[in-house]
CSV table of C-alpha atoms and ligand atoms in Angstrom, one decimal:
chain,number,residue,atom,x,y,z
A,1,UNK,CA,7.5,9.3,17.0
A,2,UNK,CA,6.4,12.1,14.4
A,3,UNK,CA,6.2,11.2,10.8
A,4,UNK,CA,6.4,14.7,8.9
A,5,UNK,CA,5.2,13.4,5.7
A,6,UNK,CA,1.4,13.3,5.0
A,7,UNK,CA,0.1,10.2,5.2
A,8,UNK,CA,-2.6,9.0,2.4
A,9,UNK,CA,-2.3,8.6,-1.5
A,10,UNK,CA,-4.4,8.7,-4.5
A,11,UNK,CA,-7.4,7.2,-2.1
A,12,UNK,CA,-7.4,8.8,0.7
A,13,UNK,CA,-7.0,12.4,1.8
A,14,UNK,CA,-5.4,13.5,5.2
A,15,UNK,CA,-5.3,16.8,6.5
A,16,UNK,CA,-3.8,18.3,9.8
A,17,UNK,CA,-5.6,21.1,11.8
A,18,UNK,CA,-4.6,21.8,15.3
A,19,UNK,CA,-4.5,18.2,16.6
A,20,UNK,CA,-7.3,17.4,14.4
A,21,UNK,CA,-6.4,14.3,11.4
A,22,UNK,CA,-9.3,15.3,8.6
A,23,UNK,CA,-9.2,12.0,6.8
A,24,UNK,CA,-10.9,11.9,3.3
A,25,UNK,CA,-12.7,8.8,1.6
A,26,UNK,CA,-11.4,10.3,-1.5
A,27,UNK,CA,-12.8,9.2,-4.8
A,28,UNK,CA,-15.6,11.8,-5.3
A,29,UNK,CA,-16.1,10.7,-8.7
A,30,UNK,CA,-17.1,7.3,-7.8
A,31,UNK,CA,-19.3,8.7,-4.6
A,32,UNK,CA,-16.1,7.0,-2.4
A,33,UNK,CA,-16.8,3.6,-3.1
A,34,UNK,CA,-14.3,1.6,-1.5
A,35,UNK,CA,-11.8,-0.3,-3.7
A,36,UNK,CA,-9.5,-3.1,-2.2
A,37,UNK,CA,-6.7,-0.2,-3.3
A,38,UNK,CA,-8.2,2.2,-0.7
A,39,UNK,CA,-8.4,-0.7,1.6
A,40,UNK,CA,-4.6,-0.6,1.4
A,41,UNK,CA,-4.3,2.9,1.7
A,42,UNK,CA,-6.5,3.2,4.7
A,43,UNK,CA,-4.4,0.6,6.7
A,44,UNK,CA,-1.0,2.2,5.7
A,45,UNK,CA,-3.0,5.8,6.8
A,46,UNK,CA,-4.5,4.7,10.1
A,47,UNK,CA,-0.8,3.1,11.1
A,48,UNK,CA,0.6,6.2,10.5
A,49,UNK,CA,-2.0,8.7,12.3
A,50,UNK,CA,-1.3,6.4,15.5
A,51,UNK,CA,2.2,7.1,16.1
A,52,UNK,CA,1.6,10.9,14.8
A,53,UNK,CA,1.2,14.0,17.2
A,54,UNK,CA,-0.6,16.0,15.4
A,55,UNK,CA,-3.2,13.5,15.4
A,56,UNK,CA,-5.0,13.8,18.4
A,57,UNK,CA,-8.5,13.2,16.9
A,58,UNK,CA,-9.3,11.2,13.6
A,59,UNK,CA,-12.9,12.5,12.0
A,60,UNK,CA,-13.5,9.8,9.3
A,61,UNK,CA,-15.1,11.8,6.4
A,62,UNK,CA,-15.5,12.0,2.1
A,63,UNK,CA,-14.5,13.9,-0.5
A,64,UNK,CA,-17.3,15.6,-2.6
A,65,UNK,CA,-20.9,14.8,-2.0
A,66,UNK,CA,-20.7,11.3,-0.3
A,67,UNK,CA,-19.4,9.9,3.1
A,68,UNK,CA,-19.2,6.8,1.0
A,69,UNK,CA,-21.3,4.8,-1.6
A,70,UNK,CA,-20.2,1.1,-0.4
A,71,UNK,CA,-17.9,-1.2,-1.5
A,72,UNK,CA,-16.6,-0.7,-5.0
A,73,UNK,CA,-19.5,-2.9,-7.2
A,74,UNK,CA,-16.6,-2.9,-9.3
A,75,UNK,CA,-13.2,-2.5,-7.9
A,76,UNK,CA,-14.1,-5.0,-4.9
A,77,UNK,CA,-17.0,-7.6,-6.2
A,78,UNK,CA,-16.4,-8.2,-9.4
A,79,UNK,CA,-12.4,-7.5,-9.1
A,80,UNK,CA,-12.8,-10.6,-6.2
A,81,UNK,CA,-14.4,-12.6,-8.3
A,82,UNK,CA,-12.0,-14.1,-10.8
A,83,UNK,CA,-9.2,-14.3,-8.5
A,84,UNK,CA,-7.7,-16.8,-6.2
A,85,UNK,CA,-9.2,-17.8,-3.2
A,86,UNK,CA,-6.0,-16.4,-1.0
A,87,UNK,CA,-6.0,-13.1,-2.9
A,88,UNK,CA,-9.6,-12.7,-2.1
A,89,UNK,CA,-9.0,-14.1,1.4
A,90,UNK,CA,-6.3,-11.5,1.2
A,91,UNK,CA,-8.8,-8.6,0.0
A,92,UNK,CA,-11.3,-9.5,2.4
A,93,UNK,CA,-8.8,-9.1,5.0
A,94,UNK,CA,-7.1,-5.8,4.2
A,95,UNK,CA,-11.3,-4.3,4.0
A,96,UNK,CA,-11.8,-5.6,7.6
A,97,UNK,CA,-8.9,-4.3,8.8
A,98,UNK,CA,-9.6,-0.9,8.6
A,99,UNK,CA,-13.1,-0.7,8.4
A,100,UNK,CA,-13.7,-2.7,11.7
A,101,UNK,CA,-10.4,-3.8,13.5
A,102,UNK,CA,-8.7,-1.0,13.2
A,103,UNK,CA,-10.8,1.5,13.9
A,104,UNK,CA,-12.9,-0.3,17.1
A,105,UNK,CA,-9.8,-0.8,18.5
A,106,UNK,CA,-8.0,2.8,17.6
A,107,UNK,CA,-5.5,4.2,20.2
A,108,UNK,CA,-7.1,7.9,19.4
A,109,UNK,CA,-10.3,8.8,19.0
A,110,UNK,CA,-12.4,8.9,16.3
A,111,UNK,CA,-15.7,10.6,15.0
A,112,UNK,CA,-17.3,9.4,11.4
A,113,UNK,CA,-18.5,12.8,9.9
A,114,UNK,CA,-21.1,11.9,7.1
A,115,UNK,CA,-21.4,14.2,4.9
A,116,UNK,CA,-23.8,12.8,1.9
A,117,UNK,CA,-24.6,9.4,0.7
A,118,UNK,CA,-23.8,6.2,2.8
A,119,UNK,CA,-24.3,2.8,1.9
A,120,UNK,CA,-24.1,-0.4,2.2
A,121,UNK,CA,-20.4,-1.8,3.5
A,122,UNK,CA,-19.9,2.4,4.5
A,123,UNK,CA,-21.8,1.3,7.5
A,124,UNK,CA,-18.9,-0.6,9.5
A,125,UNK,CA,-16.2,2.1,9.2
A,126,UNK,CA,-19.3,4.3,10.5
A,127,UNK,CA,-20.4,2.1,13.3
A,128,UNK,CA,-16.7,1.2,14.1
A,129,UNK,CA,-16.0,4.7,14.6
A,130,UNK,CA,-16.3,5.7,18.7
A,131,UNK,CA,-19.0,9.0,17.3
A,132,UNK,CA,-20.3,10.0,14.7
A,133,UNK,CA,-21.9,13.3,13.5
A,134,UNK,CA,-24.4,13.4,10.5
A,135,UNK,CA,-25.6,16.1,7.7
A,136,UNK,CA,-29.2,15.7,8.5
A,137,UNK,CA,-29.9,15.8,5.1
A,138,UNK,CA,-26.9,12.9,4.1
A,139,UNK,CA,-28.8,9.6,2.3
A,140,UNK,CA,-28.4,6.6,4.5
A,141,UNK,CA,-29.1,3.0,3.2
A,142,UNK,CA,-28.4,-0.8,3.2
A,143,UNK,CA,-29.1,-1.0,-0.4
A,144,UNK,CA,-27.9,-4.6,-0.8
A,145,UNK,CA,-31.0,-6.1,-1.3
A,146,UNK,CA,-31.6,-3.6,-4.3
A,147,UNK,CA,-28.7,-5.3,-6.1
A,148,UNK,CA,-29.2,-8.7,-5.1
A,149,UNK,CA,-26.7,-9.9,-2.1
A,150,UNK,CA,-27.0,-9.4,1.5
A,151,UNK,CA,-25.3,-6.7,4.1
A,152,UNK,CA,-22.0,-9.0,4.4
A,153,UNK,CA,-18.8,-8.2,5.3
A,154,UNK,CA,-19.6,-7.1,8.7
A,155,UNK,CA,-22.6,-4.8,8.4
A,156,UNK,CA,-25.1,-7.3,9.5
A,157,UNK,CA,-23.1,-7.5,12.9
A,158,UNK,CA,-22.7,-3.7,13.2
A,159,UNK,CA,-25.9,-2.4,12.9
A,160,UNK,CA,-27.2,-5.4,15.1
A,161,UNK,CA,-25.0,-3.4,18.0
A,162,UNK,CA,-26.9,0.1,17.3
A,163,UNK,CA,-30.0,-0.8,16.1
A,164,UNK,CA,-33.1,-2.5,17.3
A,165,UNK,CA,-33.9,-5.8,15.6
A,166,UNK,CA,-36.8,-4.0,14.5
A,167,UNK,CA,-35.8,-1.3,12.4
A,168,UNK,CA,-32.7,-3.3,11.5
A,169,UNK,CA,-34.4,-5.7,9.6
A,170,UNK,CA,-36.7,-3.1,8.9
A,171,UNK,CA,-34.0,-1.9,6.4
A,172,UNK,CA,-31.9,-4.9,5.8
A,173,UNK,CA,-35.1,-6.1,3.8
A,174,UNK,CA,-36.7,-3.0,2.2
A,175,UNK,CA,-33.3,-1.5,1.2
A,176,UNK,CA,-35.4,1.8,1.7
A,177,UNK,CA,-33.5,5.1,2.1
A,178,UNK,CA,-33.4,6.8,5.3
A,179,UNK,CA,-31.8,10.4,6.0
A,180,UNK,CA,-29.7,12.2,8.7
A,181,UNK,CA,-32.3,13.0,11.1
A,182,UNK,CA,-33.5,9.2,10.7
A,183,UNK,CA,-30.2,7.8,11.7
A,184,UNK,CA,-30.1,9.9,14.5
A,185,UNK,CA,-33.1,8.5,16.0
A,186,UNK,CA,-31.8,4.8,15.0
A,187,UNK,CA,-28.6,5.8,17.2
A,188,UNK,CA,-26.7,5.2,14.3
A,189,UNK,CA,-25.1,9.1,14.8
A,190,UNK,CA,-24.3,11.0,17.6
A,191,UNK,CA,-26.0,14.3,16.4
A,192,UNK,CA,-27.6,15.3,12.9
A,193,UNK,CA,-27.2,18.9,12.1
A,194,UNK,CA,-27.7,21.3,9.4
A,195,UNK,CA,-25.0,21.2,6.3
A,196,UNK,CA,-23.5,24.6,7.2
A,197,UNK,CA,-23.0,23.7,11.0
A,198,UNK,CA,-21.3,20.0,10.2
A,199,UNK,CA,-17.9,20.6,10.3
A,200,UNK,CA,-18.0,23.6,12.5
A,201,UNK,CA,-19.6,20.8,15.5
A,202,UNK,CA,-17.8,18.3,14.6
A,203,UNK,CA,-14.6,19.9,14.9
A,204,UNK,CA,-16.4,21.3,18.1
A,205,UNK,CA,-16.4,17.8,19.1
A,206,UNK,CA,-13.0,17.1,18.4
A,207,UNK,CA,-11.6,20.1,20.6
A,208,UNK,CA,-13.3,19.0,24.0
A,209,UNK,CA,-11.5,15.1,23.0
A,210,UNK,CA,-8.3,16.5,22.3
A,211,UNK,CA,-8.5,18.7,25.7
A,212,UNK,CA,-9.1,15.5,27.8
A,213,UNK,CA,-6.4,13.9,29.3
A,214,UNK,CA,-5.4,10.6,26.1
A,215,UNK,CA,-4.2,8.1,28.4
A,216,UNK,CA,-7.3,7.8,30.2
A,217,UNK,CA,-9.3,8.8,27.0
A,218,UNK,CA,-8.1,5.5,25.3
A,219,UNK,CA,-8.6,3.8,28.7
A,220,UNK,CA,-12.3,4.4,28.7
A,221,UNK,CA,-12.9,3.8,25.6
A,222,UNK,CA,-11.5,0.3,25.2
A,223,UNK,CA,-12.9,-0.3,29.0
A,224,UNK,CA,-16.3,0.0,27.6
A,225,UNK,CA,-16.0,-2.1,24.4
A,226,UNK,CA,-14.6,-4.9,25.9
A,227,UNK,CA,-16.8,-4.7,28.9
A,228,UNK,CA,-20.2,-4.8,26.8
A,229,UNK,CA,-19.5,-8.3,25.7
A,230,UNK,CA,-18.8,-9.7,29.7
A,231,UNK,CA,-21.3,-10.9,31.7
A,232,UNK,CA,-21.6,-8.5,34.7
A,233,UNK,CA,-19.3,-10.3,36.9
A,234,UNK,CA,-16.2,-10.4,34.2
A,235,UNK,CA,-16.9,-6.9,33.3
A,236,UNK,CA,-16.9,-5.9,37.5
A,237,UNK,CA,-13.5,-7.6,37.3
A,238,UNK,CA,-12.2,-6.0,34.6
A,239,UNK,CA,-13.2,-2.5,35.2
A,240,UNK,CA,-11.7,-2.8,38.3
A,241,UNK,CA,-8.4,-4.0,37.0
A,242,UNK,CA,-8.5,-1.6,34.3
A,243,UNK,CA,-8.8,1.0,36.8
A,244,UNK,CA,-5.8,0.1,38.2
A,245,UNK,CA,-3.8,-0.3,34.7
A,246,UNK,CA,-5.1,3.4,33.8
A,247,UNK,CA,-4.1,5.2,37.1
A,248,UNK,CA,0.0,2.7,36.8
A,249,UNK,CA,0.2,3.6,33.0
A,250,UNK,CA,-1.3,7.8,33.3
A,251,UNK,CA,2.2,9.7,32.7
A,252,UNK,CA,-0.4,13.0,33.8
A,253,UNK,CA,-1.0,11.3,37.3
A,254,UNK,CA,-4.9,12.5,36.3
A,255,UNK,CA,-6.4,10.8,38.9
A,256,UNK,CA,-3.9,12.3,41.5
A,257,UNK,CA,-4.6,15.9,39.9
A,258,UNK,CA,-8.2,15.7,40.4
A,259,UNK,CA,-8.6,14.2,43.8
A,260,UNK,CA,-6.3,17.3,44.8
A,261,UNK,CA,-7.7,19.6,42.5
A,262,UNK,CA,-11.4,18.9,44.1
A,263,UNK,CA,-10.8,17.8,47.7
A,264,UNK,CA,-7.7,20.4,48.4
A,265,UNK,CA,-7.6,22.9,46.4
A,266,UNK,CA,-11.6,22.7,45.9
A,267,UNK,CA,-10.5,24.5,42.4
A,268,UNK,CA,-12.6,22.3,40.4
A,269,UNK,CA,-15.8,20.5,40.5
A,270,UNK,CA,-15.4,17.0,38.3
A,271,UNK,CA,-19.3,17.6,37.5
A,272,UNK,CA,-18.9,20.9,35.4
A,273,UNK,CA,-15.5,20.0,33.4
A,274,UNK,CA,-12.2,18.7,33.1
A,275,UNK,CA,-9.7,19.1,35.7
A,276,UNK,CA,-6.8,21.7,35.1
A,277,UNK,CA,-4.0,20.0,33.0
A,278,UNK,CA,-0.9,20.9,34.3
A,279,UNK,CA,1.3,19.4,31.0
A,280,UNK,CA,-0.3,18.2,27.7
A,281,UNK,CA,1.6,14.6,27.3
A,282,UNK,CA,0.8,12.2,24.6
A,283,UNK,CA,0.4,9.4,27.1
B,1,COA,N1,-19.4,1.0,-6.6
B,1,COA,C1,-18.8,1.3,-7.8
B,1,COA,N2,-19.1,2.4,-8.5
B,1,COA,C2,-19.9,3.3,-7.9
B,1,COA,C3,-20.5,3.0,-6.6
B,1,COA,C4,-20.2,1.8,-6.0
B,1,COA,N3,-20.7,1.5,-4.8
B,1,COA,N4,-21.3,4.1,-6.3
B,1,COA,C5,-21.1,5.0,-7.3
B,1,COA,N5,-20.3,4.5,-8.3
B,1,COA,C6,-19.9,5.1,-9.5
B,1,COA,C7,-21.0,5.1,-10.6
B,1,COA,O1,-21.0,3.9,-11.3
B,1,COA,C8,-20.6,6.3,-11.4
B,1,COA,O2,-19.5,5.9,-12.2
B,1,COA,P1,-19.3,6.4,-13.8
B,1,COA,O3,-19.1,7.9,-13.6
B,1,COA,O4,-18.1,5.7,-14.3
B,1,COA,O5,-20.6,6.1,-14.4
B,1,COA,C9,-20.0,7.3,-10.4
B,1,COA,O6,-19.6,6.5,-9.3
B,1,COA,C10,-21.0,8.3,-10.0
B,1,COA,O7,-22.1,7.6,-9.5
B,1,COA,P2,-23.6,8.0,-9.9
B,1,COA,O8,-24.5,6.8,-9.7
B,1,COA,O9,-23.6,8.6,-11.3
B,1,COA,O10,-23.9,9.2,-8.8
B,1,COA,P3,-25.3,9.7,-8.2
B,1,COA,O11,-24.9,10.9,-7.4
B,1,COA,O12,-26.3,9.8,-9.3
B,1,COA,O13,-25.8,8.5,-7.3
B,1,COA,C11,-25.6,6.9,-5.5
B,1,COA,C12,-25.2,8.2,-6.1
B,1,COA,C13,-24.7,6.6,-4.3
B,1,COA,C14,-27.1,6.9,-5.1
B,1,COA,C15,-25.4,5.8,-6.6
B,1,COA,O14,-24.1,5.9,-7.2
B,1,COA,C16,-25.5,4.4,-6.1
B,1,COA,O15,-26.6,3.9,-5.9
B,1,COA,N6,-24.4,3.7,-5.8
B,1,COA,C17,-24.4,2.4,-5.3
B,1,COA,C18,-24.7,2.3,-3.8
B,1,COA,C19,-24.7,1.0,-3.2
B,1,COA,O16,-25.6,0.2,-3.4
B,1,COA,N7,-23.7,0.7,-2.4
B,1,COA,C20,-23.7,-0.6,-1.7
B,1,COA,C21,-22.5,-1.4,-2.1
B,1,COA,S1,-22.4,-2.7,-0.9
């Protein structure tokens, strides 16, 4: 199903470009701080981009000069604080959605595409997003401490599955900034590049996603999160069920295409590229 209209709001930002879904933290004035409002419009957004074809790959990015500052000091702590315990239960909820549930779990794929400042609870959509691609000049920090509370939400958990306990804690307690090129070597990002090459690579990036064949995209992608909490006998399980699953649900027949493609046609070699897509279906 196709919805024509353009998802987002006031919030957030979407924007099509040849199967790519650009979508904006978009409150530049406030450095994208996340507001339980944005929360809302992020889960209506991401809904929407997962039943829409001319969303084939989501990059996760911000409006202006930030990725995103954090959650909303305003617009999320304080506005949680003198409400009921089921709205904030309620708030809580509609923030983890998106920022974690959602997107870990996201039938496309998705790249995080930071592009300035990124703090605090900006670190779960970041992690929870399959790559990410940095400005090797963007501001990175878990500035919690600075302020007086600790990386909550889920932040704590997140960066424990990227980063060492090391330099976790390392900046978990000194709230010390760290930049682009930093966060690459934490494994936080993908790549760090220069401001003028960012959304060039990352939409780089995109293409060679968009070109592979989905069904088996998503297969591989879920495969692997689920399998890194098993122990290696669940996981051997799985895989091999999953294996199964991908190859009865694959519209493309993929793994049919390339076993004939390489052993009888010998008209590709699986180690230097993608095997020739005879139909582009949204599996
Ligand atoms: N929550 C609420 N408001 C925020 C915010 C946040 N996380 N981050 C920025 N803003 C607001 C500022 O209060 C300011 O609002 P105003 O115009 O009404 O005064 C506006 O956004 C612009 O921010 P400003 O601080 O002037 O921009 P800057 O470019 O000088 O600094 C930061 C950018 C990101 C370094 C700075 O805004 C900052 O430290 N933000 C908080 C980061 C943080 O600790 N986040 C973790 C939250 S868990």
């Amino acid at each position: 199903m196709t919805d024509k209209a353009i998802p987002g709001g006031d919030t957030v930002k979407v924007e099509f470009e040849d199967g790519i879904a650009w979508v904006h933290l978009n409150r530049p004035e406030k450095r994208n701080a996340m507001s339980v409002g944005l929360a809302r419009e992020m889960n209506a957004v991401f809904d929407a981009l997962e039943v829409d074809d001319r969303a084939g790959c989501i990059v996760l990015t911000g409006s202006g000069e930030a990725f995103s500052s954090g959650m909303d000091l305003k617009d999320f702590f304080r506005a949680t604080d003198g409400i009921s315990d089921v709205e904030r239960h309620r708030a809580y909820r509609e923030t983890r959605a998106w920022q974690w549930r959602t997107l870990m779990y996201y039938a496309k794929p998705t790249i995080a595409m930071v592009n300035g400042w990124c703090f605090g609870g900006a670190f779960t959509p970041l992690i929870c997003c399959d790559l990410a691609i940095a400005d090797e000049d963007a501001v990175f920090g878990l500035s919690e401490i600075n302020w007086g509370i600790i990386p909550g939400g889920v932040v704590s958990k997140a960066i424990s599955t990227l980063m060492g306990d090391r330099e976790a804690l390392y900046y978990v307690m000194t709230g010390e900034k760290f930049d682009g090129r930093r966060a690459k070597e934490l494994g936080l990002v993908n790549e760090a590049v220069p401001k003028d090459r960012l959304k060039a690579r990352t939409r780089e990036l995109a293409k060679i996603l968009i070109d592979k064949n989905p069904t088996v995209l998503r297969q591989a992608r879920m495969a692997y999160k689920y399998a890194r909490e098993m122990n290696w006998e669940q996981a051997a399980e799985y895989l091999t069920a999953k294996g199964d699953q991908t190859t009865f649900v694959d519209r493309e027949k993929g793994r049919e295409q390339g076993l004939t493609q390489f052993l009888d046609e010998k008209t590709f070699k699986p180690g230097h590229g993608h095997y020739k897509r005879e139909e582009e279906q949204d599996g």
